[in-house]
CSV table of C-alpha atoms and ligand atoms in Angstrom, one decimal:
chain,number,residue,atom,x,y,z
A,27,MET,CA,-5.2,24.2,-9.8
A,28,SER,CA,-4.2,26.5,-12.6
A,29,ASP,CA,-7.2,27.8,-14.5
A,30,LYS,CA,-5.5,27.2,-17.7
A,31,ARG,CA,-6.6,23.9,-19.4
A,32,VAL,CA,-3.2,22.7,-20.6
A,33,TYR,CA,-2.5,19.4,-22.4
A,34,SER,CA,1.1,18.6,-22.3
A,35,ASP,CA,3.2,15.4,-22.4
A,36,ASN,CA,6.0,17.1,-20.4
A,37,PRO,CA,6.5,14.8,-17.3
A,38,ARG,CA,7.2,17.8,-15.1
A,39,VAL,CA,3.9,19.6,-16.1
A,40,LEU,CA,2.1,16.3,-15.6
A,41,ALA,CA,3.7,15.8,-12.2
A,42,VAL,CA,2.5,19.2,-11.0
A,43,GLN,CA,-1.0,18.7,-12.4
A,44,THR,CA,-1.2,15.2,-10.8
A,45,LEU,CA,0.1,16.5,-7.4
A,46,ALA,CA,-2.5,19.2,-7.3
A,47,LYS,CA,-5.3,16.7,-7.9
A,48,ILE,CA,-3.9,14.4,-5.2
A,49,LYS,CA,-3.7,17.3,-2.8
A,50,ASN,CA,-7.4,17.8,-3.6
A,51,GLY,CA,-8.3,14.3,-2.6
A,52,ALA,CA,-7.4,12.0,-5.5
A,53,TYR,CA,-5.6,8.7,-4.8
A,54,SER,CA,-1.9,8.8,-5.9
A,55,ASN,CA,-1.8,5.3,-7.5
A,56,LEU,CA,-5.1,5.7,-9.4
A,57,GLN,CA,-4.3,9.3,-10.5
A,58,LEU,CA,-0.9,8.3,-11.7
A,59,ASN,CA,-2.2,5.3,-13.6
A,60,GLN,CA,-4.8,7.4,-15.3
A,61,VAL,CA,-2.2,10.1,-16.4
A,62,ILE,CA,0.2,7.4,-17.7
A,63,LYS,CA,-2.6,5.8,-19.7
A,64,GLN,CA,-3.8,9.1,-21.2
A,65,HIS,CA,-0.4,10.3,-22.4
A,66,GLN,CA,2.2,8.9,-24.7
A,67,LEU,CA,5.2,8.8,-22.5
A,68,SER,CA,8.6,7.2,-22.9
A,69,GLU,CA,9.7,4.7,-20.1
A,70,ALA,CA,12.1,7.4,-18.8
A,71,ASP,CA,9.4,10.0,-18.7
A,72,LYS,CA,7.0,7.6,-16.9
A,73,ARG,CA,9.8,7.0,-14.3
A,74,LEU,CA,10.5,10.7,-13.8
A,75,LEU,CA,6.7,11.5,-13.4
A,76,THR,CA,6.3,8.7,-10.9
A,77,THR,CA,9.4,9.7,-9.0
A,78,LEU,CA,8.4,13.3,-8.8
A,79,VAL,CA,4.8,12.6,-7.6
A,80,TYR,CA,5.8,10.0,-5.0
A,81,GLY,CA,8.8,12.1,-3.9
A,82,VAL,CA,6.8,15.2,-3.2
A,83,ILE,CA,4.1,13.4,-1.4
A,84,GLN,CA,6.5,11.5,0.7
A,85,HIS,CA,8.5,14.6,1.8
A,86,ARG,CA,5.6,17.1,1.8
A,87,MET,CA,6.1,18.2,5.4
A,88,THR,CA,9.8,18.6,5.0
A,89,PHE,CA,9.3,20.7,1.9
A,90,GLU,CA,6.7,22.9,3.7
A,91,TYR,CA,9.2,23.5,6.5
A,92,TRP,CA,11.9,24.4,3.9
A,93,LEU,CA,9.8,26.6,1.8
A,94,ALA,CA,8.0,28.6,4.6
A,95,PRO,CA,10.7,31.3,5.0
A,96,PHE,CA,10.8,32.0,1.3
A,97,VAL,CA,7.1,32.3,0.8
A,98,GLY,CA,6.2,34.0,4.1
A,99,ASP,CA,2.5,34.9,4.4
A,100,LYS,CA,2.0,35.3,0.7
A,101,LYS,CA,-1.0,33.3,-0.6
A,102,ILE,CA,0.1,31.2,-3.6
A,103,ASP,CA,-1.9,28.9,-5.8
A,104,ALA,CA,-1.8,25.2,-4.8
A,105,TRP,CA,-0.2,24.1,-8.1
A,106,VAL,CA,2.6,26.7,-7.7
A,107,ARG,CA,3.4,25.2,-4.3
A,108,GLU,CA,3.5,21.7,-5.8
A,109,LEU,CA,5.8,23.0,-8.5
A,110,LEU,CA,8.2,24.5,-5.9
A,111,TYR,CA,8.1,21.3,-3.9
A,112,SER,CA,9.0,19.3,-7.0
A,113,ALA,CA,11.9,21.6,-7.7
A,114,ILE,CA,13.2,21.2,-4.1
A,115,PHE,CA,12.7,17.5,-4.4
A,116,GLN,CA,14.9,17.4,-7.5
A,117,MET,CA,17.5,19.6,-5.8
A,118,LYS,CA,17.7,17.5,-2.7
A,119,PHE,CA,17.0,13.9,-3.8
A,120,LEU,CA,17.9,13.5,-7.5
A,121,ASP,CA,21.6,14.0,-7.9
A,122,LYS,CA,21.7,13.4,-11.6
A,123,ILE,CA,19.8,16.6,-12.5
A,124,PRO,CA,22.0,19.8,-12.3
A,125,GLU,CA,20.6,22.7,-10.4
A,126,HIS,CA,20.4,25.1,-13.4
A,127,ALA,CA,18.4,22.5,-15.3
A,128,ILE,CA,16.0,22.1,-12.4
A,129,PHE,CA,15.5,25.9,-12.3
A,130,ASN,CA,15.1,26.3,-16.0
A,131,GLU,CA,12.6,23.4,-16.3
A,132,SER,CA,10.6,24.6,-13.3
A,133,ILE,CA,10.4,28.2,-14.6
A,134,GLU,CA,9.2,26.8,-17.9
A,135,VAL,CA,6.5,24.7,-16.2
A,136,ALA,CA,5.4,27.9,-14.3
A,137,LYS,CA,5.0,29.7,-17.6
A,138,ILE,CA,3.1,26.8,-19.3
A,139,LEU,CA,0.6,26.4,-16.4
A,140,GLY,CA,0.5,30.0,-15.3
A,141,HIS,CA,1.7,33.2,-17.0
A,142,VAL,CA,4.8,35.4,-17.2
A,143,GLY,CA,4.2,36.7,-13.7
A,144,THR,CA,4.1,33.2,-12.2
A,145,GLY,CA,7.3,32.5,-14.1
A,146,LYS,CA,9.0,35.5,-12.5
A,147,TYR,CA,7.7,34.6,-9.0
A,148,VAL,CA,9.0,31.0,-9.3
A,149,THR,CA,12.4,32.3,-10.7
A,150,ALA,CA,12.7,34.6,-7.7
A,151,ILE,CA,11.9,31.9,-5.1
A,152,LEU,CA,14.3,29.4,-6.7
A,153,HIS,CA,17.1,31.9,-6.9
A,154,ASN,CA,16.6,32.8,-3.3
A,155,ILE,CA,16.8,29.2,-2.3
A,156,GLY,CA,19.9,28.8,-4.5
A,157,ARG,CA,21.6,31.7,-2.7
A,158,GLN,CA,20.5,31.2,0.9
A,159,GLY,CA,20.2,27.4,1.0
A,160,LEU,CA,17.5,25.5,2.9
A,161,ARG,CA,17.3,25.6,6.7
A,162,ASN,CA,18.6,22.7,8.7
A,163,ILE,CA,16.1,20.4,10.3
A,164,SER,CA,18.4,19.8,13.2
A,165,GLU,CA,17.5,23.3,14.4
A,166,ILE,CA,14.2,21.9,15.6
A,167,LYS,CA,14.8,21.3,19.3
A,168,GLU,CA,11.8,19.1,20.2
A,169,PRO,CA,12.8,15.5,19.1
A,170,ILE,CA,9.4,14.2,18.1
A,171,GLN,CA,8.6,17.4,16.1
A,172,ARG,CA,12.1,17.1,14.5
A,173,LEU,CA,11.4,13.4,13.5
A,174,SER,CA,8.0,14.5,12.2
A,175,ILE,CA,9.5,17.1,9.9
A,176,GLU,CA,12.4,14.9,8.9
A,177,ARG,CA,10.3,11.9,8.0
A,178,SER,CA,7.2,13.9,7.0
A,179,LEU,CA,4.8,12.0,9.3
A,180,PRO,CA,2.2,13.5,11.6
A,181,ILE,CA,3.1,13.7,15.3
A,182,TRP,CA,0.2,11.5,16.4
A,183,LEU,CA,1.4,8.7,14.2
A,184,ILE,CA,5.0,8.9,15.5
A,185,GLU,CA,3.8,9.0,19.2
A,186,THR,CA,1.5,6.0,18.6
A,187,LEU,CA,4.3,4.0,17.0
A,188,ILE,CA,6.7,4.9,19.8
A,189,SER,CA,4.1,4.0,22.5
A,190,GLN,CA,3.6,0.6,20.8
A,191,ASN,CA,7.1,-0.3,19.7
A,192,GLY,CA,9.6,1.9,21.7
A,193,GLU,CA,11.6,4.7,20.3
A,194,GLU,CA,14.5,2.7,18.9
A,195,ALA,CA,12.3,0.3,16.9
A,196,THR,CA,10.2,3.2,15.7
A,197,ARG,CA,13.2,5.2,14.5
A,198,ALA,CA,14.5,2.2,12.7
A,199,MET,CA,11.1,1.7,11.0
A,200,LEU,CA,10.8,5.3,10.0
A,201,GLU,CA,14.4,5.3,8.6
A,202,THR,CA,13.2,3.4,5.5
A,203,ILE,CA,9.5,4.6,5.3
A,204,ASN,CA,10.2,6.9,2.4
A,205,ASP,CA,12.3,4.5,0.3
A,206,ALA,CA,10.9,3.6,-3.1
A,207,PRO,CA,8.7,0.6,-3.0
A,208,LYS,CA,9.9,-2.6,-4.8
A,209,GLN,CA,7.9,-4.1,-7.6
A,210,SER,CA,7.1,-7.7,-6.8
A,211,ILE,CA,5.2,-10.4,-8.6
A,212,ARG,CA,3.6,-13.7,-7.8
A,213,VAL,CA,3.9,-16.5,-10.3
A,214,ASN,CA,0.5,-17.9,-11.4
A,215,THR,CA,1.4,-21.5,-10.8
A,216,THR,CA,-1.7,-22.7,-12.6
A,217,LEU,CA,-0.2,-21.6,-15.9
A,218,ALA,CA,3.5,-21.6,-15.4
A,219,SER,CA,6.4,-22.6,-13.2
A,220,ASP,CA,8.7,-20.2,-11.4
A,221,GLU,CA,11.5,-20.9,-14.0
A,222,GLU,CA,9.2,-20.3,-16.9
A,223,VAL,CA,8.2,-16.9,-15.6
A,224,GLU,CA,11.8,-16.1,-14.9
A,225,GLN,CA,12.6,-16.9,-18.5
A,226,ALA,CA,9.6,-15.1,-19.9
A,227,LEU,CA,10.6,-11.9,-18.0
A,228,ALA,CA,14.3,-12.2,-18.9
A,229,ALA,CA,13.2,-12.5,-22.6
A,230,GLU,CA,11.4,-9.1,-22.1
A,231,LYS,CA,14.6,-7.6,-20.5
A,232,PHE,CA,13.4,-7.6,-16.9
A,233,THR,CA,15.7,-8.5,-14.1
A,234,THR,CA,14.2,-10.9,-11.4
A,235,VAL,CA,15.4,-11.7,-7.9
A,236,LYS,CA,13.8,-14.5,-6.0
A,237,SER,CA,11.9,-13.4,-2.9
A,238,ARG,CA,13.1,-14.3,0.6
A,239,VAL,CA,9.7,-13.5,2.0
A,240,ALA,CA,7.2,-15.6,0.0
A,241,ALA,CA,7.0,-18.6,-2.3
A,242,HIS,CA,6.6,-18.2,-6.1
A,243,ALA,CA,7.5,-14.5,-5.7
A,244,TYR,CA,10.1,-12.3,-7.4
A,245,ILE,CA,11.3,-8.8,-7.1
A,246,VAL,CA,11.3,-7.3,-10.6
A,247,SER,CA,13.2,-4.3,-12.0
A,248,GLY,CA,13.7,-2.9,-15.5
A,249,GLY,CA,10.3,-1.5,-16.3
A,250,HIS,CA,6.6,-1.7,-15.5
A,251,VAL,CA,5.7,-5.5,-15.3
A,252,ALA,CA,2.0,-4.7,-15.8
A,253,SER,CA,2.9,-3.7,-19.4
A,254,SER,CA,4.7,-7.0,-20.1
A,255,LYS,CA,3.5,-9.9,-22.3
A,256,ALA,CA,3.9,-12.3,-19.4
A,257,PHE,CA,1.5,-10.2,-17.3
A,258,HIS,CA,-1.1,-10.0,-20.2
A,259,ASP,CA,-0.8,-13.7,-20.7
A,260,GLY,CA,-1.7,-14.3,-17.1
A,261,LEU,CA,1.6,-15.9,-16.1
A,262,LEU,CA,2.0,-13.6,-13.1
A,263,THR,CA,0.3,-11.0,-11.1
A,264,LEU,CA,1.6,-7.9,-9.2
A,265,GLN,CA,1.5,-8.4,-5.4
A,266,ASP,CA,3.6,-7.2,-2.6
A,267,GLU,CA,5.7,-10.0,-1.0
A,268,SER,CA,4.2,-9.5,2.4
A,269,ALA,CA,0.6,-9.5,1.0
A,270,MET,CA,1.2,-13.1,0.0
A,271,LEU,CA,1.7,-14.2,3.6
A,272,PRO,CA,-2.0,-14.4,4.8
A,273,VAL,CA,-2.8,-17.0,2.1
A,274,GLU,CA,0.4,-18.9,2.8
A,275,SER,CA,-0.7,-19.2,6.5
A,276,MET,CA,-4.2,-20.6,5.6
A,277,ARG,CA,-2.9,-24.2,5.8
A,278,LEU,CA,-4.7,-25.2,2.6
A,279,THR,CA,-4.4,-28.9,2.9
A,280,GLU,CA,-6.3,-31.5,0.8
A,281,ASN,CA,-9.0,-31.7,3.4
A,282,VAL,CA,-10.0,-28.1,2.9
A,283,LYS,CA,-12.9,-27.9,0.5
A,284,THR,CA,-14.8,-24.7,1.3
A,285,ILE,CA,-13.3,-21.3,1.6
A,286,LEU,CA,-14.7,-17.8,2.2
A,287,ASP,CA,-12.7,-14.7,1.3
A,288,ALA,CA,-14.7,-12.1,3.3
A,289,ALA,CA,-13.2,-8.9,2.0
A,290,ALA,CA,-11.8,-10.0,-1.3
A,291,ALA,CA,-11.5,-7.1,-3.9
A,292,PRO,CA,-9.5,-6.7,-6.0
A,293,GLY,CA,-8.8,-10.4,-5.7
A,294,GLY,CA,-5.1,-10.5,-5.1
A,295,LYS,CA,-5.5,-13.1,-2.3
A,296,THR,CA,-8.6,-14.8,-3.8
A,297,THR,CA,-6.6,-15.7,-6.9
A,298,GLN,CA,-3.7,-16.8,-4.8
A,299,ILE,CA,-6.0,-19.1,-2.9
A,300,ALA,CA,-7.4,-20.4,-6.2
A,301,GLN,CA,-3.9,-21.3,-7.5
A,302,SER,CA,-3.1,-23.0,-4.1
A,303,VAL,CA,-6.0,-25.5,-4.0
A,304,GLY,CA,-7.3,-28.5,-6.0
A,305,GLU,CA,-10.0,-28.5,-8.7
A,306,ASN,CA,-12.9,-29.5,-6.3
A,307,VAL,CA,-12.5,-26.6,-4.0
A,308,THR,CA,-14.8,-23.6,-4.1
A,309,ILE,CA,-14.0,-20.1,-3.0
A,310,THR,CA,-16.8,-17.7,-2.1
A,311,ALA,CA,-15.4,-14.1,-2.6
A,312,LEU,CA,-17.3,-11.3,-1.0
A,313,ASP,CA,-16.9,-7.5,-1.2
A,314,ILE,CA,-19.2,-4.8,0.0
A,315,HIS,CA,-18.7,-2.8,-3.2
A,316,GLU,CA,-20.3,-4.0,-6.5
A,317,HIS,CA,-17.8,-2.1,-8.7
A,318,LYS,CA,-14.9,-3.8,-6.9
A,319,ILE,CA,-16.4,-7.3,-7.4
A,320,LYS,CA,-15.7,-6.7,-11.2
A,321,LEU,CA,-12.0,-6.3,-10.3
A,322,ILE,CA,-12.0,-9.8,-8.7
A,323,GLN,CA,-13.7,-11.3,-11.8
A,324,SER,CA,-11.3,-9.6,-14.3
A,325,ASN,CA,-8.2,-10.7,-12.2
A,326,ALA,CA,-9.6,-14.2,-12.1
A,327,GLU,CA,-10.2,-14.2,-15.8
A,328,ARG,CA,-6.7,-13.0,-16.6
A,329,LEU,CA,-5.2,-15.6,-14.4
A,330,HIS,CA,-7.5,-18.4,-15.6
A,331,VAL,CA,-8.9,-19.3,-12.2
A,332,THR,CA,-12.6,-18.4,-12.6
A,333,GLU,CA,-13.8,-22.0,-12.2
A,334,LYS,CA,-13.1,-22.1,-8.5
A,335,ILE,CA,-14.3,-18.6,-7.6
A,336,ARG,CA,-17.9,-17.5,-6.9
A,337,THR,CA,-18.2,-13.8,-6.3
A,338,ARG,CA,-21.0,-12.0,-4.4
A,339,VAL,CA,-21.7,-8.4,-3.3
A,340,LEU,CA,-22.2,-8.7,0.5
A,341,ASP,CA,-21.3,-6.8,3.6
A,342,ALA,CA,-19.3,-9.5,5.5
A,343,ARG,CA,-21.1,-8.5,8.7
A,344,LYS,CA,-24.2,-10.1,7.2
A,345,VAL,CA,-22.6,-13.5,6.5
A,346,PRO,CA,-24.4,-15.4,9.3
A,347,THR,CA,-27.8,-14.2,8.2
A,348,GLU,CA,-27.2,-14.4,4.4
A,349,ILE,CA,-25.1,-17.5,4.1
A,350,GLU,CA,-26.0,-20.8,5.7
A,351,GLN,CA,-22.9,-22.7,4.6
A,352,LYS,CA,-19.9,-23.3,7.0
A,353,PHE,CA,-16.4,-22.9,5.7
A,354,ASP,CA,-13.2,-24.8,6.4
A,355,ARG,CA,-11.2,-21.7,6.0
A,356,ILE,CA,-12.2,-18.0,6.1
A,357,LEU,CA,-9.8,-15.2,5.2
A,358,VAL,CA,-10.6,-11.8,6.6
A,359,ASP,CA,-8.1,-9.5,4.9
A,360,ALA,CA,-9.8,-6.6,6.6
A,361,PRO,CA,-10.4,-3.0,5.4
A,362,CYS,CA,-7.7,-1.0,7.3
A,363,SER,CA,-5.9,2.3,7.6
A,364,GLY,CA,-3.1,1.0,5.4
A,365,PHE,CA,-0.2,2.4,7.4
A,366,GLY,CA,1.9,-0.6,6.3
A,367,LEU,CA,1.7,0.8,2.7
A,368,LEU,CA,3.3,4.2,3.4
A,369,ARG,CA,5.8,3.7,0.6
A,370,ARG,CA,3.2,2.8,-1.9
A,371,LYS,CA,0.4,5.1,-0.9
A,372,PRO,CA,2.3,8.0,0.8
A,373,GLU,CA,-0.6,10.3,1.1
A,374,ILE,CA,-2.3,8.0,3.7
A,375,ARG,CA,-0.2,9.7,6.4
A,376,TYR,CA,-1.9,13.0,5.8
A,377,ASP,CA,-5.5,11.7,5.2
A,378,LYS,CA,-6.1,9.2,8.0
A,379,THR,CA,-6.5,10.1,11.6
A,380,LEU,CA,-6.6,8.3,15.0
A,381,THR,CA,-10.4,8.4,14.9
A,382,ASP,CA,-10.3,6.6,11.5
A,383,VAL,CA,-8.1,4.0,13.0
A,384,GLU,CA,-10.5,3.5,15.9
A,385,ASN,CA,-13.6,3.3,13.6
A,386,LEU,CA,-11.8,0.8,11.4
A,387,ALA,CA,-10.9,-1.3,14.5
A,388,HIS,CA,-14.6,-1.5,15.3
A,389,LEU,CA,-15.5,-2.5,11.8
A,390,GLN,CA,-12.7,-5.2,11.7
A,391,PHE,CA,-14.0,-6.7,15.0
A,392,GLU,CA,-17.6,-6.7,13.7
A,393,ILE,CA,-16.5,-8.6,10.5
A,394,LEU,CA,-14.4,-11.1,12.4
A,395,ASP,CA,-17.2,-11.6,15.0
A,396,SER,CA,-19.8,-12.2,12.3
A,397,VAL,CA,-17.9,-14.6,10.0
A,398,SER,CA,-16.7,-16.7,13.0
A,399,GLN,CA,-20.3,-18.1,13.1
A,400,ASN,CA,-19.7,-19.8,9.7
A,401,VAL,CA,-16.5,-21.7,10.5
A,402,THR,CA,-16.5,-25.5,10.7
A,403,ASP,CA,-15.2,-27.3,13.8
A,404,ASN,CA,-11.4,-27.3,13.6
A,405,GLY,CA,-11.7,-24.8,10.8
A,406,MET,CA,-9.6,-21.6,10.7
A,407,ILE,CA,-9.9,-17.9,10.2
A,408,VAL,CA,-6.9,-16.0,9.0
A,409,TYR,CA,-7.1,-12.3,9.9
A,410,SER,CA,-4.8,-9.9,8.2
A,411,THR,CA,-4.3,-6.2,7.7
A,412,CYS,CA,-1.8,-4.0,5.9
A,413,THR,CA,-1.4,-1.7,8.8
A,414,ILE,CA,1.3,-1.6,11.5
A,415,LEU,CA,-1.0,-0.1,14.3
A,416,ARG,CA,-1.9,-2.4,17.2
A,417,GLN,CA,-5.4,-1.0,17.5
A,418,GLU,CA,-6.3,-2.7,14.2
A,419,ASN,CA,-4.2,-5.8,14.8
A,420,ASP,CA,-3.4,-7.3,18.2
A,421,ASP,CA,-6.2,-5.4,19.9
A,422,VAL,CA,-8.8,-6.8,17.5
A,423,ILE,CA,-7.6,-10.3,18.1
A,424,THR,CA,-7.5,-9.9,21.9
A,425,LYS,CA,-11.1,-8.6,21.9
A,426,PHE,CA,-12.2,-11.4,19.6
A,427,LEU,CA,-10.7,-14.1,21.8
A,428,LEU,CA,-12.2,-12.6,24.9
A,429,LYS,CA,-15.7,-13.0,23.4
A,430,HIS,CA,-15.0,-16.3,21.6
A,431,SER,CA,-13.7,-19.0,23.9
A,432,ASP,CA,-14.5,-21.5,21.2
A,433,PHE,CA,-11.5,-20.2,19.2
A,434,GLU,CA,-7.8,-20.3,19.9
A,435,LEU,CA,-4.9,-18.4,18.4
A,436,VAL,CA,-2.4,-20.8,16.7
A,437,PRO,CA,1.0,-19.9,15.3
A,438,THR,CA,1.0,-18.1,11.9
A,439,GLN,CA,3.1,-20.2,9.6
A,440,THR,CA,4.6,-19.1,6.3
A,441,SER,CA,6.4,-21.0,3.6
A,442,LYS,CA,9.8,-19.3,4.3
A,443,ASN,CA,9.3,-19.6,8.1
A,444,LEU,CA,9.6,-15.9,8.7
A,445,LYS,CA,10.7,-14.7,12.2
A,446,PRO,CA,11.0,-18.3,13.6
A,447,ASN,CA,12.2,-17.2,17.0
A,448,ARG,CA,9.4,-14.7,17.7
A,449,SER,CA,7.7,-15.0,21.1
A,450,GLU,CA,4.1,-14.5,19.8
A,451,ASP,CA,1.8,-16.6,17.6
A,452,VAL,CA,0.7,-13.6,15.4
A,453,LEU,CA,3.1,-12.4,12.7
A,454,HIS,CA,4.0,-8.7,12.4
A,455,VAL,CA,6.0,-7.7,9.3
A,456,TYR,CA,7.3,-4.1,9.5
A,457,PRO,CA,8.4,-2.3,6.4
A,458,ASN,CA,12.0,-2.3,7.5
A,459,ASP,CA,12.1,-6.1,8.3
A,460,TYR,CA,12.3,-7.2,4.6
A,461,GLN,CA,11.8,-3.9,2.7
A,462,THR,CA,8.2,-4.9,1.9
A,463,ASP,CA,4.8,-3.5,2.9
A,464,GLY,CA,4.0,-3.8,6.6
A,465,PHE,CA,1.5,-6.6,7.3
A,466,PHE,CA,-0.1,-8.4,10.2
A,467,VAL,CA,-1.4,-11.9,10.2
A,468,ALA,CA,-3.2,-13.9,12.9
A,469,THR,CA,-4.5,-17.5,12.6
A,470,LEU,CA,-7.5,-18.5,14.7
A,471,GLN,CA,-8.7,-22.1,15.0
A,472,LYS,CA,-12.2,-23.1,16.0
A,473,LYS,CA,-12.1,-25.7,18.7
A,474,MET,CA,-13.9,-29.0,18.2
A,475,SER,CA,-17.4,-28.5,19.6
A,476,THR,CA,-18.0,-30.8,22.6
A,477,ASP,CA,-21.0,-32.4,20.9
A,478,ASN,CA,-18.6,-33.8,18.2
A,479,VAL,CA,-15.9,-35.1,20.6
B,571,LIG,C1,-7.7,-4.8,2.2
B,571,LIG,S1,-8.9,-4.8,1.0
B,571,LIG,C2,-8.9,-6.4,0.5
B,571,LIG,C3,-7.8,-6.8,-0.5
B,571,LIG,C4,-7.9,-8.2,-1.1
B,571,LIG,N1,-8.1,-9.2,-0.1
B,571,LIG,C5,-6.8,-8.5,-2.0
B,571,LIG,O1,-5.8,-9.2,-1.6
B,571,LIG,O2,-6.8,-8.1,-3.2
B,571,LIG,C6,-10.4,-4.7,1.9
B,571,LIG,C7,-11.6,-4.8,1.1
B,571,LIG,O3,-12.7,-4.9,2.0
B,571,LIG,C8,-13.8,-4.3,1.4
B,571,LIG,N2,-14.8,-4.1,2.5
B,571,LIG,C9,-14.9,-3.0,3.3
B,571,LIG,N3,-15.9,-3.2,4.2
B,571,LIG,C10,-16.4,-4.4,3.9
B,571,LIG,C11,-17.5,-5.1,4.5
B,571,LIG,N4,-18.2,-4.7,5.5
B,571,LIG,N5,-17.8,-6.4,4.0
B,571,LIG,C12,-17.1,-6.9,2.9
B,571,LIG,N6,-16.1,-6.2,2.3
B,571,LIG,C13,-15.8,-5.0,2.8
B,571,LIG,C14,-13.3,-3.2,0.6
B,571,LIG,O4,-14.1,-2.8,-0.4
B,571,LIG,C15,-11.9,-3.7,0.2
B,571,LIG,O5,-12.0,-4.1,-1.2
């Protein structure tokens, strides 16, 4: 990062500073939220900042490939690299900004964050790019390597996806992987009807489109919904449409009285369960991290559903030894690699490795294995992840069923009956199916024990 301590409300300066921090290990969504909170930015500037940050992260490998011939072996500061990437991003992906404006603004940022010399260096590189153009990715002969540079995804991930889904399906999936994520909301049905939320958002100049994926869900455009009055009044919450599916598949009938949410923070699904059940139902919501438990509580408070939720800091693997109670339903929305969220958290692709995926699969199995001891006869476990890799999805379920003949897989059902003609009981939602996050949902039912038959 530049040694200079610069305070600026210029969205291009902020984008470069934010990108350098993310390159250093910060999470994109947290870092961006913090910057937006700390600075007085217009809606247009917030949009530009967000677009630049996500755009550069999403296309980082493509930009490295394009910039390499212009930089050669010269060592340049990390922030200068981020600045050049954000200039290339604007040239290639944002048609509304003319090239001379991109050059001028970028050179200005170089001078603000660096010095006159940095300004000259950035000017020279950008003018060379302007004169010579960027090299064509189709020159890369090896198809997987070409796809890797084109979509900015590591080779191991592409190879894994191809081995699990075939080349055609993988290419179709990767086609949309760098699209902007949609903003979707869930209506808090304890406080308002769908129509009331539609009207409240329309009154604040938002546009809503009913979801075709989940019930009580809308895709919203026209600004940040989290800044709306409707959000502050608890009439709605932000949640991806596919993230609503695990709770939809829990079959929360009137007979269900006790529910465990084994990995609950920040409480998106706990609060969804709470609004889907009657007054006399209790939900025990666990998370291993104390600071995250507070997030469940504050979400529950904002949505007015605290009465039904008991939170507890606990490693879900300790459930059988720490909790005697049996539950009619258990949700294991497992910690996972998050490869279904590539649009929303684009840096995941560079941070997570195949070893991480294998370690997570082990943890997921352990959690599932442990909590299964606390399910009532005929009770159910819904297992879900926001990843698209089989190691953490189908393979965990297969391993679980091999060990637990007292459980069976039953069809995962959703309110909109998604993928009705699929041949499997589990539900895979890929990011290109409905332009949502990728998700996996499996529904396991505990068989009636023979003692009770
Ligand atoms: C995918 S997130 C859950 C998201 C949440 N269900 C929601 O909808 O808002 C997984 C959560 O599992 C928690 N976690 C990780 N390991 C755990 C463990 N061994 N026991 C309980 N929670 C764990 C993480 O802290 C994280 O909050």
